[in-house]
Each structure stands twice: as structure tokens, then as C-alpha cells.
Coordinates of N, CA, C and O in Angstrom, one line a residue:
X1 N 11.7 15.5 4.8 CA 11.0 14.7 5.8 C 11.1 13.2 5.4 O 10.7 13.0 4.3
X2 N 11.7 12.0 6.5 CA 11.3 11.1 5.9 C 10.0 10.2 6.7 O 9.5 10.4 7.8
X3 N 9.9 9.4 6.1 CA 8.8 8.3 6.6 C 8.9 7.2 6.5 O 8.4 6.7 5.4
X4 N 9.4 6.3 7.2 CA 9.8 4.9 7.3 C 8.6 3.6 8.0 O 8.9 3.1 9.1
X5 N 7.7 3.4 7.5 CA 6.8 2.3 8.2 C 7.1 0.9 7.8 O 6.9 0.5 6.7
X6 N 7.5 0.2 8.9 CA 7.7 -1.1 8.9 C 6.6 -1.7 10.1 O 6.8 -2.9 10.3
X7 N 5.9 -1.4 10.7 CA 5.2 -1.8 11.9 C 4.6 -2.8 11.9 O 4.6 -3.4 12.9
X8 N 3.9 -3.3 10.2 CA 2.8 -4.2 10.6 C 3.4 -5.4 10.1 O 2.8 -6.4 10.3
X9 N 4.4 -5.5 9.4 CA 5.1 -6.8 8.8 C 4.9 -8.0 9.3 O 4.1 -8.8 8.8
X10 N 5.7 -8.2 10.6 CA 5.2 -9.3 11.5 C 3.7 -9.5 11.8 O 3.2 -10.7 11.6
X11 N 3.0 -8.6 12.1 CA 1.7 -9.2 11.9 C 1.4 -9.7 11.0 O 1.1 -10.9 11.1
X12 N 1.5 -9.2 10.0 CA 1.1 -10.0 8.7 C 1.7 -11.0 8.0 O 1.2 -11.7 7.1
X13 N 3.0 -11.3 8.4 CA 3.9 -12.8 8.2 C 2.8 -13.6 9.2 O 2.0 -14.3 8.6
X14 N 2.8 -13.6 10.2 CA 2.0 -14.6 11.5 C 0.5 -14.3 10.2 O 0.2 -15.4 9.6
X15 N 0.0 -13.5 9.9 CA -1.5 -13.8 9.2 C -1.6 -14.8 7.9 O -2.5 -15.4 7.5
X16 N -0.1 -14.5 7.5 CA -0.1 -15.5 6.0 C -0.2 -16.7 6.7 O -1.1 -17.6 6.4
X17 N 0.6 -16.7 7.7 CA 1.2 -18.6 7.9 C -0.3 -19.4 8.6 O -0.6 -20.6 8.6
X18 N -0.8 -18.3 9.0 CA -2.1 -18.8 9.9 C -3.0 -19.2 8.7 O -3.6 -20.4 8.7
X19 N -3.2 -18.2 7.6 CA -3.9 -18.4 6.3 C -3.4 -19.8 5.7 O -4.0 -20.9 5.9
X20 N -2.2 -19.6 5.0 CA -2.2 -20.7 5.0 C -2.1 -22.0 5.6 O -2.2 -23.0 4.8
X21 N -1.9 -22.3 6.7 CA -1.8 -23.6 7.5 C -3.6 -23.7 7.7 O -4.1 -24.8 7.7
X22 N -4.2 -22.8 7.7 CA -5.5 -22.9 7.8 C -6.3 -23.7 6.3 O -7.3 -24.3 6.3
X23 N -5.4 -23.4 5.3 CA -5.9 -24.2 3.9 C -5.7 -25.5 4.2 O -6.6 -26.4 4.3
X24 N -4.1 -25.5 4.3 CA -3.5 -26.4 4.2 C -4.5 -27.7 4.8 O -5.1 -28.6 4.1
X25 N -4.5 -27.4 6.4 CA -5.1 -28.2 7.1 C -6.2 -28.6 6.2 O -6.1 -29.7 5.6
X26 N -7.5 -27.7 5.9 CA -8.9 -27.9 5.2 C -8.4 -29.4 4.2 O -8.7 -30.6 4.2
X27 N -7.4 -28.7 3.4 CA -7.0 -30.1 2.1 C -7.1 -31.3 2.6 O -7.8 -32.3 2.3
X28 N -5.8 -30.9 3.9 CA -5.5 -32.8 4.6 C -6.8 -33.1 4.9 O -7.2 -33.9 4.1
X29 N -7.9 -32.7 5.8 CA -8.8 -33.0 6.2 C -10.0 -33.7 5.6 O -10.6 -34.7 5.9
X30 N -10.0 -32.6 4.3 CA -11.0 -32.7 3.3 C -10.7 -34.2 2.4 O -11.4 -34.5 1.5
X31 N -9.4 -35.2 2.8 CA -9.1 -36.1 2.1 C -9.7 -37.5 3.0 O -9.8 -38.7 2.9
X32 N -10.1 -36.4 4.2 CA -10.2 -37.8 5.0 C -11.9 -38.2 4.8 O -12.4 -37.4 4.0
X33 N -12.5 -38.9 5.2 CA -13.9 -39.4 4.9 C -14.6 -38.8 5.4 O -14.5 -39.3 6.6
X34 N -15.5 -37.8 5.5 CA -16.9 -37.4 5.9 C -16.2 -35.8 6.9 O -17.0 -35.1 7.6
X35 N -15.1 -35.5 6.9 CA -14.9 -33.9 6.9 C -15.4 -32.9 6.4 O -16.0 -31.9 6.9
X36 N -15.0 -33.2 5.1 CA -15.4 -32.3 4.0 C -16.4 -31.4 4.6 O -16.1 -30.2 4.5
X37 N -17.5 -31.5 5.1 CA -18.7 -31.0 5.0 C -18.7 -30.1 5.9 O -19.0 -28.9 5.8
X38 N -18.2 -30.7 7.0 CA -17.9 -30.0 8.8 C -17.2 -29.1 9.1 O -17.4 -28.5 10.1
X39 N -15.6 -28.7 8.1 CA -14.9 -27.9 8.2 C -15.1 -27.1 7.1 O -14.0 -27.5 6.5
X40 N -15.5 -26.5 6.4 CA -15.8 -26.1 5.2 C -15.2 -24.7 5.5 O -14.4 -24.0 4.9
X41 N -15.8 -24.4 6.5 CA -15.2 -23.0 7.4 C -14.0 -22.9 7.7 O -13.9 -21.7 8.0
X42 N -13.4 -23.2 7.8 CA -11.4 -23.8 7.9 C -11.5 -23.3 7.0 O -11.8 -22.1 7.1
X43 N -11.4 -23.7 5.9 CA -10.3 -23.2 4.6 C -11.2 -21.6 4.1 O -10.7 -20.6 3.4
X44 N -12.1 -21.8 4.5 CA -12.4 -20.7 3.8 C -12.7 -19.0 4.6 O -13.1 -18.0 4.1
X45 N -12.1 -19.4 6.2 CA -11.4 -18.8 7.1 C -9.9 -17.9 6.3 O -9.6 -16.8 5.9
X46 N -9.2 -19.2 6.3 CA -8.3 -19.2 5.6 C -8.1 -18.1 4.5 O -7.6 -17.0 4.5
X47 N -8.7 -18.7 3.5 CA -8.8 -18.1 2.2 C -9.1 -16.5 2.5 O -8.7 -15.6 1.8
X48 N -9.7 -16.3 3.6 CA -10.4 -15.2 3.6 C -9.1 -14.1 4.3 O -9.2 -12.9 4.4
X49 N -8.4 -14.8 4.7 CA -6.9 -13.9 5.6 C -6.3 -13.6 4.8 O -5.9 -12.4 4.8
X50 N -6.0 -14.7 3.6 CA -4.7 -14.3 2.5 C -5.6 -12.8 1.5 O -5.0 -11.9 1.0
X51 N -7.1 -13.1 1.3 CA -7.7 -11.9 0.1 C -8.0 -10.7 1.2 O -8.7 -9.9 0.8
X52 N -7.6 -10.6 2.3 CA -7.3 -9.5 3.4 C -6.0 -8.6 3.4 O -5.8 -7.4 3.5
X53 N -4.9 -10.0 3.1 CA -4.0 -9.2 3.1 C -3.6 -8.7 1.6 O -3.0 -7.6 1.4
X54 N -4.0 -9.3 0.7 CA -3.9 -8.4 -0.5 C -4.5 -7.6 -0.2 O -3.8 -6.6 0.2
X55 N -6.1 -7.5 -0.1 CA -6.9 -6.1 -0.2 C -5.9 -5.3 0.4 O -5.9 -4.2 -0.2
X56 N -5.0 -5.3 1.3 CA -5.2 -4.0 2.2 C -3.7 -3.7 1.6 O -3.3 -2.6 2.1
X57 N -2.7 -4.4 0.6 CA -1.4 -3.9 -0.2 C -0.4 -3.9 0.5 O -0.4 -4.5 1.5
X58 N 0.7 -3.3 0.0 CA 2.0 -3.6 0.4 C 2.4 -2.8 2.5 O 2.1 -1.8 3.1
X59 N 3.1 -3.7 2.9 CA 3.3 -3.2 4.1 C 4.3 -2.3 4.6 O 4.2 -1.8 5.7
X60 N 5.2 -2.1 3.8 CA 5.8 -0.8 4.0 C 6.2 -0.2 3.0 O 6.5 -0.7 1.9
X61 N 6.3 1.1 3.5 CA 6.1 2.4 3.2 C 7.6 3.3 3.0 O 8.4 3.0 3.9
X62 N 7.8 3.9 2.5 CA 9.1 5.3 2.9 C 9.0 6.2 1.6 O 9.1 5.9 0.4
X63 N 8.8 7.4 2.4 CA 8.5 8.7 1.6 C 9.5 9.0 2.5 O 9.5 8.7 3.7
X64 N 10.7 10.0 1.4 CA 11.7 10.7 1.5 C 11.6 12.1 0.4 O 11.4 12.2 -0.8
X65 N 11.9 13.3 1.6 CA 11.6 14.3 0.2 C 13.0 15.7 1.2 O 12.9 16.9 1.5
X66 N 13.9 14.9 1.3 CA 15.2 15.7 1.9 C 15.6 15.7 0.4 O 15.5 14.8 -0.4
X67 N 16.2 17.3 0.3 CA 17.1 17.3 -1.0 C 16.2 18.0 -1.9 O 15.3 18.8 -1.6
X68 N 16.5 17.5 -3.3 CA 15.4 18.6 -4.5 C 15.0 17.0 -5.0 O 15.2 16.7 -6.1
X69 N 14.6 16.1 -4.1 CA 14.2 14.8 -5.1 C 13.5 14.2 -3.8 O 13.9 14.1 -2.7
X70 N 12.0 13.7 -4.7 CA 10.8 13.3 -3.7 C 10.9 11.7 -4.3 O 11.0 11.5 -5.5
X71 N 11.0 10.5 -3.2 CA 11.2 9.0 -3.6 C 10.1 8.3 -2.3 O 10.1 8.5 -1.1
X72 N 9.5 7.4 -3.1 CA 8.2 6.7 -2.7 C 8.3 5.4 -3.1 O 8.2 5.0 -4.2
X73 N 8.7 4.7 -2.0 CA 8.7 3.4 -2.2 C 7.4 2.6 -1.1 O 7.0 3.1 -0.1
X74 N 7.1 1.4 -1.7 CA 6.6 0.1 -1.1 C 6.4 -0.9 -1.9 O 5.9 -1.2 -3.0
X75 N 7.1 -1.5 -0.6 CA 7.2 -2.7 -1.0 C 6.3 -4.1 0.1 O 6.0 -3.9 1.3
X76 N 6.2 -5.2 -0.5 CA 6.3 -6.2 0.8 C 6.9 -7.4 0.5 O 7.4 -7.9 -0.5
X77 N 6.9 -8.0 2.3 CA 8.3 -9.3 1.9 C 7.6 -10.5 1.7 O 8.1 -11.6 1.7
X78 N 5.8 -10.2 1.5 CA 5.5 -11.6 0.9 C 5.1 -11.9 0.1 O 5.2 -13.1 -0.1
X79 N 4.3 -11.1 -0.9 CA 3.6 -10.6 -1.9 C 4.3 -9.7 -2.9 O 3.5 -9.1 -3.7
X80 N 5.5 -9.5 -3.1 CA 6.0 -8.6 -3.5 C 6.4 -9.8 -4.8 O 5.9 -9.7 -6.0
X81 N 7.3 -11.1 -4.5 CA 7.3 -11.4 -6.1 C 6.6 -12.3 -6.9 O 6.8 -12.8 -8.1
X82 N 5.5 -12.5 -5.7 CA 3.9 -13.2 -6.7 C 3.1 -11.5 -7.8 O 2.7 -11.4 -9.0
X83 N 3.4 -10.6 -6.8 CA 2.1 -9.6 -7.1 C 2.6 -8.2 -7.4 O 2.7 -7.4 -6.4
X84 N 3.2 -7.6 -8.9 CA 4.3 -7.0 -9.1 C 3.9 -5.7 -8.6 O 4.8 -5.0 -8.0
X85 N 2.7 -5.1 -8.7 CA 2.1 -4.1 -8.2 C 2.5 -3.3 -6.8 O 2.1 -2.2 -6.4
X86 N 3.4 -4.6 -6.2 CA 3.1 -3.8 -4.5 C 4.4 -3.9 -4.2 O 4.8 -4.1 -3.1
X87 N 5.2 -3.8 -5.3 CA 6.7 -3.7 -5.4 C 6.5 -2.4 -6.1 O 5.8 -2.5 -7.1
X88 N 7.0 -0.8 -5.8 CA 7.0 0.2 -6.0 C 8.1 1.5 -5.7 O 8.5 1.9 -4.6
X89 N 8.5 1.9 -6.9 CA 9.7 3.4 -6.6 C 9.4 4.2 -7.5 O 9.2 3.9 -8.7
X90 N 9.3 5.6 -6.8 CA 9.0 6.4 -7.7 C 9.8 7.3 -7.3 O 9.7 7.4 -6.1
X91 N 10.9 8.3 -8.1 CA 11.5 9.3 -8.1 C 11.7 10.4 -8.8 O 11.9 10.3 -10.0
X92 N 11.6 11.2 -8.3 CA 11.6 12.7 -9.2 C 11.7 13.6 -8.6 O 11.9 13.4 -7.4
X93 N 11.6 14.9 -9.1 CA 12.3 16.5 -8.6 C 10.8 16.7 -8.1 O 9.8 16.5 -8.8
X94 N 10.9 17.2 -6.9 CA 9.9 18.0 -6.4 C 9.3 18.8 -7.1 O 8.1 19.0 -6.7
X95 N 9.8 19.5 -8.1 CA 9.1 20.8 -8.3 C 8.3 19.8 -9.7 O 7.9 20.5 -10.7
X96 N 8.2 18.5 -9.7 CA 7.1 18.4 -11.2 C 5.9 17.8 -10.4 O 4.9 17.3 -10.8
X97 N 6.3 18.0 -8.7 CA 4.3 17.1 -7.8 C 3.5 18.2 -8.3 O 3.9 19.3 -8.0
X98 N 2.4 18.2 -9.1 CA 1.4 19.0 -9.0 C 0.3 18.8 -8.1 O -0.3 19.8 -7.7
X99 N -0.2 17.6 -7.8 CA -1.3 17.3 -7.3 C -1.1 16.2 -6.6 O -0.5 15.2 -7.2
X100 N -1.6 16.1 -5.4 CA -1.6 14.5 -4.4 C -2.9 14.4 -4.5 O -3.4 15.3 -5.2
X101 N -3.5 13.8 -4.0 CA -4.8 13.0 -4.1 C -4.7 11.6 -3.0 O -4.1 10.6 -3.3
X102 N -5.4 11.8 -1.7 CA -5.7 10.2 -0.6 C -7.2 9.7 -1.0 O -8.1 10.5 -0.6
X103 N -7.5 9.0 -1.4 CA -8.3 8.4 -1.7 C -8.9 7.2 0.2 O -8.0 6.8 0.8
X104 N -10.1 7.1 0.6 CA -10.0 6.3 1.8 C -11.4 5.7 1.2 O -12.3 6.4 0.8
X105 N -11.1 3.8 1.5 CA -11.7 3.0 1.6 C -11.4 2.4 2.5 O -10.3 2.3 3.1
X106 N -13.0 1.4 2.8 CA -12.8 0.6 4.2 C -11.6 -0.8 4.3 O -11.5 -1.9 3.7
X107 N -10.7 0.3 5.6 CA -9.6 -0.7 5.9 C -8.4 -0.9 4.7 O -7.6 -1.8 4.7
X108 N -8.5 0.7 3.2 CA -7.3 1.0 2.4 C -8.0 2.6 2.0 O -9.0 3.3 1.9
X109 N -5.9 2.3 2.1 CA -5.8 3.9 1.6 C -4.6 4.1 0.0 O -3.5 3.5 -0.3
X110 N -5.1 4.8 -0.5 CA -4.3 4.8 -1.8 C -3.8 6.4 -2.1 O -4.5 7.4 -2.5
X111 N -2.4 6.4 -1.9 CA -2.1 7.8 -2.5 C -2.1 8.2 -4.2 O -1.5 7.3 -4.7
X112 N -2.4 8.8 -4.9 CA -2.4 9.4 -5.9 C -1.6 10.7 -6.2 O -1.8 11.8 -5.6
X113 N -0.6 10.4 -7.0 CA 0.3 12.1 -7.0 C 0.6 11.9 -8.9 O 1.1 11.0 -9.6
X114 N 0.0 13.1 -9.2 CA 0.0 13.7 -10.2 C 1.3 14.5 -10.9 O 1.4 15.7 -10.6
X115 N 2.3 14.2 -11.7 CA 3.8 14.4 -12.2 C 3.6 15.5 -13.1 O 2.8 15.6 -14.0
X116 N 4.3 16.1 -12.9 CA 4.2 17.0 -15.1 C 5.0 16.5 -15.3 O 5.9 16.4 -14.5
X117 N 5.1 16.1 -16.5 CA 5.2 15.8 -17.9 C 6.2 17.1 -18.5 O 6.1 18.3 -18.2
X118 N 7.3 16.2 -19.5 CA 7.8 17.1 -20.7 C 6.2 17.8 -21.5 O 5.8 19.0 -21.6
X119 N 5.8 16.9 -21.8 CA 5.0 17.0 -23.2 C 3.7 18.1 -22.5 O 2.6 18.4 -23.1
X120 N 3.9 18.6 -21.4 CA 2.9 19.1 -20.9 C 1.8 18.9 -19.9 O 1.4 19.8 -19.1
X121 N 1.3 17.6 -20.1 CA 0.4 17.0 -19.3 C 1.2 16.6 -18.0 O 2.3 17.1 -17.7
X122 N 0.1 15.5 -17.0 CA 0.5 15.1 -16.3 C 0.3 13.2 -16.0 O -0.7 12.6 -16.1
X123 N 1.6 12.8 -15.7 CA 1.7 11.9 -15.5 C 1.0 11.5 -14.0 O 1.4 12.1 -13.1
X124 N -0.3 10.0 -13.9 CA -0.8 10.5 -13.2 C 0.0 8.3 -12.2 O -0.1 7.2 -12.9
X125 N 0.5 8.5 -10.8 CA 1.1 7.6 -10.3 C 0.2 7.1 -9.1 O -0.6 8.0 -8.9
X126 N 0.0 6.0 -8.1 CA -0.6 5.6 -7.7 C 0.0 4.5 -6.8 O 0.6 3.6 -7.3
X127 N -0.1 4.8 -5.3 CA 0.5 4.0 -4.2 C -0.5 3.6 -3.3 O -1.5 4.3 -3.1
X128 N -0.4 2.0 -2.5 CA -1.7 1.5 -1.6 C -0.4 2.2 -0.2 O 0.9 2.2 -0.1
X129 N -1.5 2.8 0.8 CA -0.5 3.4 2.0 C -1.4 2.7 3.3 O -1.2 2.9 4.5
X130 N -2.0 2.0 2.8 CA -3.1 1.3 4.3 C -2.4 1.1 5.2 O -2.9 1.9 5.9
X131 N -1.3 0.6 5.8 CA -0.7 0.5 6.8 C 0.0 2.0 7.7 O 0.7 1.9 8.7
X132 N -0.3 3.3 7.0 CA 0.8 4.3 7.4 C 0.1 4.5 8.7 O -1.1 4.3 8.6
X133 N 0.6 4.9 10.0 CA -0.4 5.7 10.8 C -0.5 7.1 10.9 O 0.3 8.0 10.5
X134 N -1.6 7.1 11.5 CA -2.8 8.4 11.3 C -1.6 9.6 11.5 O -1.8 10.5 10.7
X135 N -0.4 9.7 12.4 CA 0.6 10.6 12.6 C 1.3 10.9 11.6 O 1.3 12.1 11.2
X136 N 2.0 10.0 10.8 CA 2.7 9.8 9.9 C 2.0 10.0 8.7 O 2.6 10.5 7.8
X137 N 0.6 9.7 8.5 CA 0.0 9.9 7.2 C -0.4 11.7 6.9 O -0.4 12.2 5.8
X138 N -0.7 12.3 8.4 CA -0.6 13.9 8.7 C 0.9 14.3 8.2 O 0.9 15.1 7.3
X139 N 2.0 13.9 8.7 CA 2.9 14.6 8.2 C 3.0 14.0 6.7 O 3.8 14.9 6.3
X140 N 2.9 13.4 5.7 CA 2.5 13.0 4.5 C 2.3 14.1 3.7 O 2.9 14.7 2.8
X141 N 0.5 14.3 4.4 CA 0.3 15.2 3.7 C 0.7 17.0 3.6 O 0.6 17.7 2.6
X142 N 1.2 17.5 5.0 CA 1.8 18.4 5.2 C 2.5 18.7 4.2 O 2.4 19.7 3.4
X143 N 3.7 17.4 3.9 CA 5.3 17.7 3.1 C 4.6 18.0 1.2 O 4.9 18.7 0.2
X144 N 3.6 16.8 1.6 CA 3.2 16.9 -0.1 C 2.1 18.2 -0.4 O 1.7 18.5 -1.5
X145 N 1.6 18.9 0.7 CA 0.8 20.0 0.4 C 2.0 21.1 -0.1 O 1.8 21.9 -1.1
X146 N 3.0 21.0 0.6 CA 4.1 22.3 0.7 C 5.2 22.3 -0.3 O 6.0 23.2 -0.5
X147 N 5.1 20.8 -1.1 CA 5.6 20.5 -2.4 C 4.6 20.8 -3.8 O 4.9 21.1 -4.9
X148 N 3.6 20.7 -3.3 CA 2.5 20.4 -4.4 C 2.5 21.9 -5.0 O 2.5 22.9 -4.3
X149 N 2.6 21.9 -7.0 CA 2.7 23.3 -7.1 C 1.2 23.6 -7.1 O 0.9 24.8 -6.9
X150 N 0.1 22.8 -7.2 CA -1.3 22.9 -7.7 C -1.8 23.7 -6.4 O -2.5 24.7 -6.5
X151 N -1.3 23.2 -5.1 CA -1.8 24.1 -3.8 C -0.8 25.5 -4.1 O -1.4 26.5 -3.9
X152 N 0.4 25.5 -4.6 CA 1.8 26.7 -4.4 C 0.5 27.9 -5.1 O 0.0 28.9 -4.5
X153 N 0.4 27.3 -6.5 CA -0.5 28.3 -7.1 C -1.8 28.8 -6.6 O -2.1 30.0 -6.8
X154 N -2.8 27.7 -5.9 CA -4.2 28.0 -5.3 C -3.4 29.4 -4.2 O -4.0 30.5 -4.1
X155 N -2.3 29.3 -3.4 CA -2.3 30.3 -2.6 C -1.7 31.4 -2.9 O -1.7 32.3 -2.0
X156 N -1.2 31.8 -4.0 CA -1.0 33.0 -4.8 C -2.2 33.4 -5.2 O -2.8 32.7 -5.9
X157 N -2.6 34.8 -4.6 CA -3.6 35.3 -5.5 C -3.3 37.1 -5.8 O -4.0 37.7 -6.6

């Protein structure tokens, strides 16, 4: 199954530029005589778009698990080479997912999928998926329940 989300990019390119032209402006302003005080709310409008679009992580998404190899990428095209975190690939054989894990906070979502390990343990990986929608984040979890050996084993009994 794959999963390709590009949807919200453009919104969020238009939110940077608003963010910042919204600083921007506060600076010029704030140089002129007796602004400062009056627009204070400008920049920190501003300020408050760009730590939105961090909070909510990288904008797209693709989970591919055609084949015997599960690959999870995200990345984004504006924050990706300030903020190394939301530049993301992960690949491996299906048969070492033990465990997924969605985590939901207000306005982010964070996948968690759990790897085995040579050494035995499990390697434990971590993706922001805030932008997937509610359709696509259902078939997500479907593919990774039906991969996962931690559910394979709960249904053997």
C-alpha cells in the first residue's frame, strides 16, 4: 500500500511568507518613531505562524510497504535544511515492525514503530504525521497492524 501526502505544502509556503513578511514589516516599523508600541502584535502574530508551523512538523508524508520492505519518509521544502529532524527515511523488512504506536496531540500526530534488533531488543523510531488525513491515516494503520508481528502474535492463541 502506498501513501503519498503532499496536500498541505502550499498552504504552508503562503503561511511562512505571511509569517515572515509579518516580522519583517514589525522590524521596518519598529525603526520608525513611536510604532513600536502599537504594533507589537504584528511581529508577534508573525512569530507565532512560523512556531505553528514547526509545532505541527514536516509536510509530507509516504509510507510504502509493496514488496518485503516497509519505507517512511518525511520530509519538508522549508524547514527541512534549518531543522534536521523533519528530513526523514526509514527502511527495513517488514517482518522486524514489531510494534506501531500514534501518539495524538492538539493539532500533532507522531507515529512511533518499534524495529527488532540483531542484538535482540528493539530499536525504537519516531515520525511527526500531522498533516496525513483521517482516510489515509486509517489505511496506515490497517497496513501496519497486518505487518506488525506484536499484533501477528496477540492473534495466535
Amino acid at each position: 500500500m502506498k501513501i503519498n501526502d503532499r496536500t498541505q505544502s502550499k498552504l504552508n509556503s503562503v503561511l511562512f511568507v505571511l509569517g515572515l513578511l509579518a516580522i519583517f514589516i514589525y522590524i521596518g516599523l519598529s525603526l520608525l518613531k513611536g510604532a513600536y508600541r502599537e504594533l507589537w502584535w504584528f511581529g508577534a502574530s508573525g512569530l507565532a505562524i512560523l512556531v505553528y508551523l514547526v509545532y505541527r512538523g514536516p509536510v509530507h508524508f509516504m509510507y510504502d510497504s509493496e514488496g518485503e520492505v516497509m519505507n517512511l519518509i518525511t520530509s519538508d521544502p522549508i524547514w527541512s535544511p534549518l531543522i534536521r529532524s523533519f528530513n526523514k527515511r526509514y527502511e527495513f523488512p517488514k517482518r522486524k515492525l514489531y510494534k506501531y504506536k500514534i501518539s495524538r496531540w492538539p493539532l500533532r500526530r507522531k507515529l512511533t514503530i518499534y524495529i527488532s534488533s540483531r542484538t535482540g531488543g528493539y530499536k525504537r523510531r519516531s515520525l511527526l504525521i500531522s498533516y496525513v488525513k483521517g482516510a489515509d491515516l486509517a489505511k496506515l494503520k490497517n497496513s501496519l497492524a497486518k505487518n506488525s508481528q506484536a499484533e501477528k502474535n496477540g492473534r495466535r492463541k
